[in-house]
Coordinates of C-alpha atoms in Angstrom, one line a residue:
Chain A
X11 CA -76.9 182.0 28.0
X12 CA -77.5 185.5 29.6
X13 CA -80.4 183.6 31.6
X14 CA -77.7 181.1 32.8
X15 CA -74.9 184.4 33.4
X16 CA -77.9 185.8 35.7
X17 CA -78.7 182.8 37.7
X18 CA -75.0 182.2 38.5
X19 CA -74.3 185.6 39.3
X20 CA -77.8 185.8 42.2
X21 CA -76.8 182.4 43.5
X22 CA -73.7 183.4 44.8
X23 CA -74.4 187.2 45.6
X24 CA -71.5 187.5 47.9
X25 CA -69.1 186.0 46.0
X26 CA -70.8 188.8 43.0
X27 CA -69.8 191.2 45.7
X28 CA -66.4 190.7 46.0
X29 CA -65.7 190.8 42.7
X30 CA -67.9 194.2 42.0
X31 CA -65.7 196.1 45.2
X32 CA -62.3 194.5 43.9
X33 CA -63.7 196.4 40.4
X34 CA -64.8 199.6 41.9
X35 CA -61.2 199.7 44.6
X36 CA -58.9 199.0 40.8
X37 CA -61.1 201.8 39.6
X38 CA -61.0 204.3 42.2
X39 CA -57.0 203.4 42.6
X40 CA -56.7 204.7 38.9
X41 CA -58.5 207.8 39.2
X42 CA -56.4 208.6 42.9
X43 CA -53.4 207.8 40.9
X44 CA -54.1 209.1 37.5
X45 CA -56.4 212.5 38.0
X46 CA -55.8 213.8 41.8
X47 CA -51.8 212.5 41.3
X48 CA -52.5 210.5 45.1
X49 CA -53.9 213.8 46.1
X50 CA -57.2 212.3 46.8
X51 CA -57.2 208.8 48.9
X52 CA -58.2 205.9 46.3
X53 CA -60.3 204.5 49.3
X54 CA -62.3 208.3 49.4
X55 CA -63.3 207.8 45.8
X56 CA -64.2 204.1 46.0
X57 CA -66.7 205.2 48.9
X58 CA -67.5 208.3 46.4
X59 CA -68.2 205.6 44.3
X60 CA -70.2 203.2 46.3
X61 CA -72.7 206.0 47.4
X62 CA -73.4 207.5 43.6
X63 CA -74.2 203.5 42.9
X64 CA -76.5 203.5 46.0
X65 CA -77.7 206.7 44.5
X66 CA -78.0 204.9 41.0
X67 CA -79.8 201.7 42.8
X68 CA -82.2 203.8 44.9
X69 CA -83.5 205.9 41.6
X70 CA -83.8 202.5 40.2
X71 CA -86.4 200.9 42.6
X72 CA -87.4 203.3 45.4
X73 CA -85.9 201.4 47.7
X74 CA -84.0 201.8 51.1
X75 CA -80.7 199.9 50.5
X76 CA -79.3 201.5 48.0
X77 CA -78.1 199.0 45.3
X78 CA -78.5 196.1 47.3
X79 CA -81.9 196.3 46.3
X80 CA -81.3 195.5 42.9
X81 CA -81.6 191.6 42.9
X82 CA -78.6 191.0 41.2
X83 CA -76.6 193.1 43.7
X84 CA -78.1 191.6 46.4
X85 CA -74.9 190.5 47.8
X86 CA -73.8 193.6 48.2
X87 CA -76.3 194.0 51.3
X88 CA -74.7 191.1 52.9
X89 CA -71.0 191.9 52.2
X90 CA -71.7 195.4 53.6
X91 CA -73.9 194.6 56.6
X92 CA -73.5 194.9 60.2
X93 CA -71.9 191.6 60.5
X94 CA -69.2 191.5 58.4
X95 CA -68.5 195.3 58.9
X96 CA -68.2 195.3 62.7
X97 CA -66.2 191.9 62.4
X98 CA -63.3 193.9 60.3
X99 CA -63.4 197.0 61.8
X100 CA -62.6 194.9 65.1
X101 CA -60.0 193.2 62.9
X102 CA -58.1 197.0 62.7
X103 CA -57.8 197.0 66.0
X104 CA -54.8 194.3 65.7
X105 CA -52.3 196.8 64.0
X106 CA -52.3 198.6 67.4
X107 CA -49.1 198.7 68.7
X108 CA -49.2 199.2 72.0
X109 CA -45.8 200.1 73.0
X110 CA -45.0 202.2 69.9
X111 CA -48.9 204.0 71.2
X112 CA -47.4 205.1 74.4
X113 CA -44.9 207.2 72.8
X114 CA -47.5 209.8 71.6
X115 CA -48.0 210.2 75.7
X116 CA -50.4 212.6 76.9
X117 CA -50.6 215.1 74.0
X118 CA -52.3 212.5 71.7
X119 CA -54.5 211.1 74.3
X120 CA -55.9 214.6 74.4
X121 CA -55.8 215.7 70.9
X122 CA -57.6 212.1 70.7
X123 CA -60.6 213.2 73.0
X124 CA -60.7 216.6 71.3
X125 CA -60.6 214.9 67.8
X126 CA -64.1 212.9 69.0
X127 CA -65.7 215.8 71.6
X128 CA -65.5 218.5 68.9
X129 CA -66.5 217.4 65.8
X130 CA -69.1 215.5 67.6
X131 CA -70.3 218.8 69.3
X132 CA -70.2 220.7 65.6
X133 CA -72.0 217.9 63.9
X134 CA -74.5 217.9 66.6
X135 CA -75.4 221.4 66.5
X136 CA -75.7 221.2 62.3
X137 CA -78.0 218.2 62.9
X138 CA -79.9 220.1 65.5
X139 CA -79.9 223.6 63.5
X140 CA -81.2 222.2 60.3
X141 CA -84.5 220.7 62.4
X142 CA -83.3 217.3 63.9
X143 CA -84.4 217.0 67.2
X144 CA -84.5 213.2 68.3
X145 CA -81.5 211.5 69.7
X146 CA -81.1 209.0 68.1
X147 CA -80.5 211.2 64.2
X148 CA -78.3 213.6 66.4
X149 CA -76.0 210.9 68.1
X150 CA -75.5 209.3 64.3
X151 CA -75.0 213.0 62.4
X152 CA -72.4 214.0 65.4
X153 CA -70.8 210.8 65.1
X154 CA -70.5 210.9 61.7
X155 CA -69.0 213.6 61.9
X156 CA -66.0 212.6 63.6
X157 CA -65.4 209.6 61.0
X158 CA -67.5 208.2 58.1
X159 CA -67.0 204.8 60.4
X160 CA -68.0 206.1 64.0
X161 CA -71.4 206.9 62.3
X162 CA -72.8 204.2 61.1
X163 CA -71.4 202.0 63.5
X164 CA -72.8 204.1 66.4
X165 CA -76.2 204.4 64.0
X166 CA -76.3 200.9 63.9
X167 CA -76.1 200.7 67.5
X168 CA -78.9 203.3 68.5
X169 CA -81.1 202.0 66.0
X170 CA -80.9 205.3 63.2
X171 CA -82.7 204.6 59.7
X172 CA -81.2 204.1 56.7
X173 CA -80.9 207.6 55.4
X174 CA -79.3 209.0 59.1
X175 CA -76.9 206.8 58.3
X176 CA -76.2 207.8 54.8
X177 CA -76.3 211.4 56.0
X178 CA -73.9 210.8 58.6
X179 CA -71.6 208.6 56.4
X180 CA -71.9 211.2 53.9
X181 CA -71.1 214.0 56.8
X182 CA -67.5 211.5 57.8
X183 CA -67.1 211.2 53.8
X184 CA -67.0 215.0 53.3
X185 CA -65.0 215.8 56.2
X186 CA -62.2 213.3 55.3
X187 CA -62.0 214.2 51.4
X188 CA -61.4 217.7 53.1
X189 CA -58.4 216.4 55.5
X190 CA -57.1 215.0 52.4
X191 CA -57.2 217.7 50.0
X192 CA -56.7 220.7 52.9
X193 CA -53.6 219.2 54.5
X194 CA -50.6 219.9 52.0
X195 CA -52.5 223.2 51.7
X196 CA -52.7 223.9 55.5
X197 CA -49.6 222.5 56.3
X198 CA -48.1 225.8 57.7
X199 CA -50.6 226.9 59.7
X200 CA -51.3 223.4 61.0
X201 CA -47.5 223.2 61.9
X202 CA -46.7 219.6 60.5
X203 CA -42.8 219.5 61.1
X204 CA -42.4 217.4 63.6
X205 CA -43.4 213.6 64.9
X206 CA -45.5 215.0 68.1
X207 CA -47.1 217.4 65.6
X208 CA -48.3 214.8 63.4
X209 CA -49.5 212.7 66.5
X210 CA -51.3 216.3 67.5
X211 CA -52.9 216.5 63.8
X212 CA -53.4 212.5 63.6
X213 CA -55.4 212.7 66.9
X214 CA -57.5 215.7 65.7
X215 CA -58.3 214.9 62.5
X216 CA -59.0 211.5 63.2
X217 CA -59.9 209.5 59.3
X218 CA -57.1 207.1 58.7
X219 CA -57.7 207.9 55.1
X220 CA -57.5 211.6 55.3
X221 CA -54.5 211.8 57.9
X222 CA -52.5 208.9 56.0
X223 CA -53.0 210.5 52.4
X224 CA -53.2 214.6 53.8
X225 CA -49.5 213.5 55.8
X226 CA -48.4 211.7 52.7
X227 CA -48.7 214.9 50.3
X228 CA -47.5 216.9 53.2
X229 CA -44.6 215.2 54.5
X230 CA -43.9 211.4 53.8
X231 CA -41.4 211.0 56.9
X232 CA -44.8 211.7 59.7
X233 CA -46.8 209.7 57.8
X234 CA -46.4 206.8 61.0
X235 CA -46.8 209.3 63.7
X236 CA -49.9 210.4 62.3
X237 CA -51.4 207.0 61.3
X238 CA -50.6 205.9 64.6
X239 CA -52.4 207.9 66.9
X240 CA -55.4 208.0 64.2
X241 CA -55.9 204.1 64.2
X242 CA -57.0 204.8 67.9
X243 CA -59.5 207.6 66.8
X244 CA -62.0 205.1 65.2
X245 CA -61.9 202.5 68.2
X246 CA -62.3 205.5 70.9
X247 CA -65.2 206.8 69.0
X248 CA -67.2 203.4 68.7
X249 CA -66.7 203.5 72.2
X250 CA -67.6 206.5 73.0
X251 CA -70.6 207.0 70.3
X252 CA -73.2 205.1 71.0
X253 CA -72.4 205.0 74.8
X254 CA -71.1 208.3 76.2
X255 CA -72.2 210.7 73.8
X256 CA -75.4 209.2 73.0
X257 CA -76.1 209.5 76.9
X258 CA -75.3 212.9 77.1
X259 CA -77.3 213.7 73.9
X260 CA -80.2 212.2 74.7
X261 CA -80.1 213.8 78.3
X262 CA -79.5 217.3 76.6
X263 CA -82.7 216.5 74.1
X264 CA -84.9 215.1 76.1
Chain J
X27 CA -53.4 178.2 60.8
X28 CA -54.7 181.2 59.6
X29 CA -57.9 180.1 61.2
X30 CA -56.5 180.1 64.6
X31 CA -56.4 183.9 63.9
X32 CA -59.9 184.3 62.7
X33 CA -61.4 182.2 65.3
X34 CA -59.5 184.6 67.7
X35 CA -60.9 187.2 65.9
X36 CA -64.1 186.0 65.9
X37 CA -64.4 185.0 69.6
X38 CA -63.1 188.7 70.5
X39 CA -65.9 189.8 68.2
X40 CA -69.0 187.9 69.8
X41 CA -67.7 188.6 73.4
X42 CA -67.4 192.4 72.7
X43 CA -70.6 192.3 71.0
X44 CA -72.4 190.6 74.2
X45 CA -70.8 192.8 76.6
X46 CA -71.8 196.1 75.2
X47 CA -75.6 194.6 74.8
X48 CA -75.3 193.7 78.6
X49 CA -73.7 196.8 79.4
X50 CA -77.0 198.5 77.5
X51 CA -79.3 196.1 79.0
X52 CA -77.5 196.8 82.5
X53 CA -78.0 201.2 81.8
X54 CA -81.7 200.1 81.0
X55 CA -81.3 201.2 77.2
X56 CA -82.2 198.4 74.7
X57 CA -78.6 199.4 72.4
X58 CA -75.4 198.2 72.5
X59 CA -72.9 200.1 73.6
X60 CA -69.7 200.3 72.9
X61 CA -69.4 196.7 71.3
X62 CA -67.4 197.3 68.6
X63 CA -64.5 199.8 70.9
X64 CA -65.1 196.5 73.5
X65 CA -64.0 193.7 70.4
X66 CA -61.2 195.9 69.8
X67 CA -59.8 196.4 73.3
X68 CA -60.5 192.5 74.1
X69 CA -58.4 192.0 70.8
X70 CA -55.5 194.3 71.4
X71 CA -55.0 192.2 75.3
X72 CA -55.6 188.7 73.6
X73 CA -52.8 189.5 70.8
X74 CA -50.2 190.6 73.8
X75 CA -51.2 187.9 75.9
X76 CA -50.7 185.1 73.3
X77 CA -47.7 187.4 71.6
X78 CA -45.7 187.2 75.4
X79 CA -46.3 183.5 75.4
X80 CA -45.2 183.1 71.7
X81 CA -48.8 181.8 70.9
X82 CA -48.4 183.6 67.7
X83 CA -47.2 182.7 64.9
X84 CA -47.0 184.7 61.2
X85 CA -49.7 182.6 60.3
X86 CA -52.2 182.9 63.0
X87 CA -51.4 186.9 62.6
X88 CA -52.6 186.8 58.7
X89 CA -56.1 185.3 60.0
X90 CA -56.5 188.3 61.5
X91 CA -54.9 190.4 59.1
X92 CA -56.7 189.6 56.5
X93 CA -60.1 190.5 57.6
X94 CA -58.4 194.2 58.8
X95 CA -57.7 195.0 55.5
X96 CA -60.8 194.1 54.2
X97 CA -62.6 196.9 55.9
X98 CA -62.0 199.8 53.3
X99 CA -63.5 197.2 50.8
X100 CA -66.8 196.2 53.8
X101 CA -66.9 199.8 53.5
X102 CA -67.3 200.2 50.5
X103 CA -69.7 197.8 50.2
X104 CA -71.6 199.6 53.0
X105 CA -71.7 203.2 51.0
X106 CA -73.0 201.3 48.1
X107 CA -76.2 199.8 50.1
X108 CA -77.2 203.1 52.1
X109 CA -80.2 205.2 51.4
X110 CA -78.6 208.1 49.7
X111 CA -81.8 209.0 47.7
X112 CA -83.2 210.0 51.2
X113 CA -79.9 211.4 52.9
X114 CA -79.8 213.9 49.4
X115 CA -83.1 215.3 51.0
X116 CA -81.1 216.4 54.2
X117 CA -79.7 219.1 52.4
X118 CA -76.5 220.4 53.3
X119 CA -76.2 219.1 56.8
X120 CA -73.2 217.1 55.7
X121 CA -71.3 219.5 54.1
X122 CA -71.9 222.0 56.9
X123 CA -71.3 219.4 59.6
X124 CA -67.6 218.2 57.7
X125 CA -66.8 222.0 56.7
X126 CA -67.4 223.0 60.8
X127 CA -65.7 220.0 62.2
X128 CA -62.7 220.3 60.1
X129 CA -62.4 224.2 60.9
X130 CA -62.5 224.0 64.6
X131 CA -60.0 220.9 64.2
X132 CA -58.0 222.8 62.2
X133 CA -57.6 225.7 64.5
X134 CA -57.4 223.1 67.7
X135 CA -54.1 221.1 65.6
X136 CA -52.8 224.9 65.0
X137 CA -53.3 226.0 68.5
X138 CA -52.0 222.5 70.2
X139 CA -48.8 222.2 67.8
X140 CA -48.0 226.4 68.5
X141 CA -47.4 225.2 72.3
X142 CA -43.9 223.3 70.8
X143 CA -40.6 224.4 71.2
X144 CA -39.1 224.9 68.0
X145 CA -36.0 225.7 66.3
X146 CA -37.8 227.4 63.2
X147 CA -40.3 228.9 65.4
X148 CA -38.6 232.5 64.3
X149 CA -40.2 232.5 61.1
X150 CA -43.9 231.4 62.0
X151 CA -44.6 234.8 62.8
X152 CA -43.8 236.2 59.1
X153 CA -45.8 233.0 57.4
X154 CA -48.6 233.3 59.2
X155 CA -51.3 235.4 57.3
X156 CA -50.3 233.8 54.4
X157 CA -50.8 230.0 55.9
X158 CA -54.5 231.6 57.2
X159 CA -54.9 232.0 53.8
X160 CA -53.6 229.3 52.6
X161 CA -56.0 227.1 54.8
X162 CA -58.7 229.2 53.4
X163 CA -58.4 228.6 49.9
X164 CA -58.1 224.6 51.2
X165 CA -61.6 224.5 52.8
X166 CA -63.0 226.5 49.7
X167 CA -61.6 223.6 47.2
X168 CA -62.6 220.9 49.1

């Protein structure tokens, strides 16, 4: 019977991993809702979630792929590869609206190329500072840095291993429970009154996540504004990762 | 169909994906560059083009749709298959890397939104040390 329950469950490991995210999302959901009050995104805990099981999986069997490497998981690996990851980030790019975009005008164009120059720069010079002197680590820290997206997608491009990447998703994971949690806080000294402002913050701050829930528990009404301008922070940064930045990294590096 | 929208999707996907290895075979590095930012910008023209000639109905859009809101989930997925054993050896690289990005954001959002003309702006000058600290005491709970 359990023999039967195992064989079922490895011969259709995707299928396993749809069902074990849908578990881990209604989980995370709860504990946004139940123990943070919405305070903390249910999406930030869910990838909380999905790094202590990688944790958990790479304790288990010394492994590189985190849970994936547990044969019944297996799935997991597939569902969160390159493939299907790149295919649905593109898929965001489709709630772009273009004509609603131009509104923000120059300010958020700018506060979008600070929001991916800076943190890159600051990630960069941790990376560097703690002994990290390749391009390739340094372009994947930086750009995880800016969101727990750019990282690995720009990682993926350039090539990083495995535990870059999970140092620079970690790095984007930090930095948007932060956005989230320091927003409401913040909100005075960050000026978030108005819809330019939000664009301004959106821009900056760049996580979807963080803006959308920080704007949320700041100020409901800018919510759009800041959403809006953030959608284009992930796109502009897996442009500008593993092309632009890497370039200039690797130049600066040797 | 929904899998109008996909295939859309999907074709946006593999041409941005081919253009950012050419584009890094073309710069003499073996990566791909920019791929993903290419698929995205190919699909944001293709969904006005087709939207202009009313090549797009409901239907077609939830092909597309339904893949973009799958991402949290992909990502999810993705945490859950990563080396964190090895990244917990880094140290605090990612806390220091989040905590200094978020600062110098924090004070570039501050500095940016300061420039606007205001109604209230008469009494940012009296809040002021106390939102410094207020944004202190954020960055030490997070």
């Amino acid at each position: 019977m359990l023999e039967l329950l195992e064989k079922t469950a490895k011969h259709n490991g995707l299928i396993l991993a749809f069902a074990v995210v849908g578990l881990v999302m209604i989980v995370s959901m709860q504990l946004s809702r139940r123990l943070t009050m919405g305070r903390v995104h249910g999406s930030a805990i869910a990838i909380l979630i999905g790094l202590l099981l990688a944790y958990w999986g790479g304790v288990q069997t010394g492994g590189k792929q985190g849970i994936g490497d547990v044969s019944l998981f297996a799935g997991l690996g597939l569902m969160g590869g390159a493939m299907l990851r790149d295919f649905a980030i593109t898929a965001t790019a489709f709630e772009v609206h273009v004509s609603e975009a131009r509104k923000a005008g120059l300010v958020g164009v700018v506060a979008l190329l600070l929001g991916t120059v800076l943190p890159f720069i600051v990630g960069a010079s941790v990376a560097w500072s703690f002994g990290y002197r390749d391009a390739v680590s340094i372009t994947t820290i930086g750009a995880g840095a800016v969101t727990y997206i750019v990282g690995p997608v720009t990682g993926a491009a350039i090539g990083a291993p495995s535990e870059i990447m999970a140092l620079s998703i970690a790095t984007g994971l930090v930095k948007s429970i932060m956005v989230m949690v320091g927003t409401p806080m913040a909100a005075r000294f960050l000026r978030l009154r108005t819809p330019r402002s939000a664009m301004v913050f959106g821009g900056l701050a760049g996580t979807v996540s963080g803006v959308s829930a920080g704007l949320a528990a700041t100020d409901r009404r800018l919510v759009p504004y800041g959403a809006l301008v953030a959608t284009f922070h992930t796109g502009l940064g897996c442009l500008l990762g593993p092309s632009l930045l890497f370039f200039v990294t690797r130049s600066l590096v040797g | 169909m929904i899998i109008y929208g996909t295939a859309i999707l999907a074709v946006c996907h593999l041409s941005g994906i081919f253009l950012g290895d050419l584009l890094g075979t073309l710069l003499g590095v073996k990566t791909n560059v920019g791929g993903v930012g290419i698929a995205m910008i190919l699909l944001i023209c293709a969904r006005l083009w087709l939207h202009k000639r009313g090549l797009m109905p409901q239907t077609t859009e939830m092909g597309v749709g339904f893949w973009g809101a799958m991402y949290i989930p992909v990502v999810v997925a993705m945490a859950a298959t990563q080396n964190v054993v090895a990244a917990l050896r880094g140290g605090p690289v990612a806390l220091l890397a989040a905590l200094g990005s978020v600062l110098v954001c924090a004070c570039f959002v501050s500095m940016i939104n300061r420039t606007e003309r205001d109604a209230e702006a008469g009494d940012a000058a009296a809040t002021e040390t106390e939102a410094e600290t207020d944004n202190r005491v954020a960055t030490h709970r997070a």
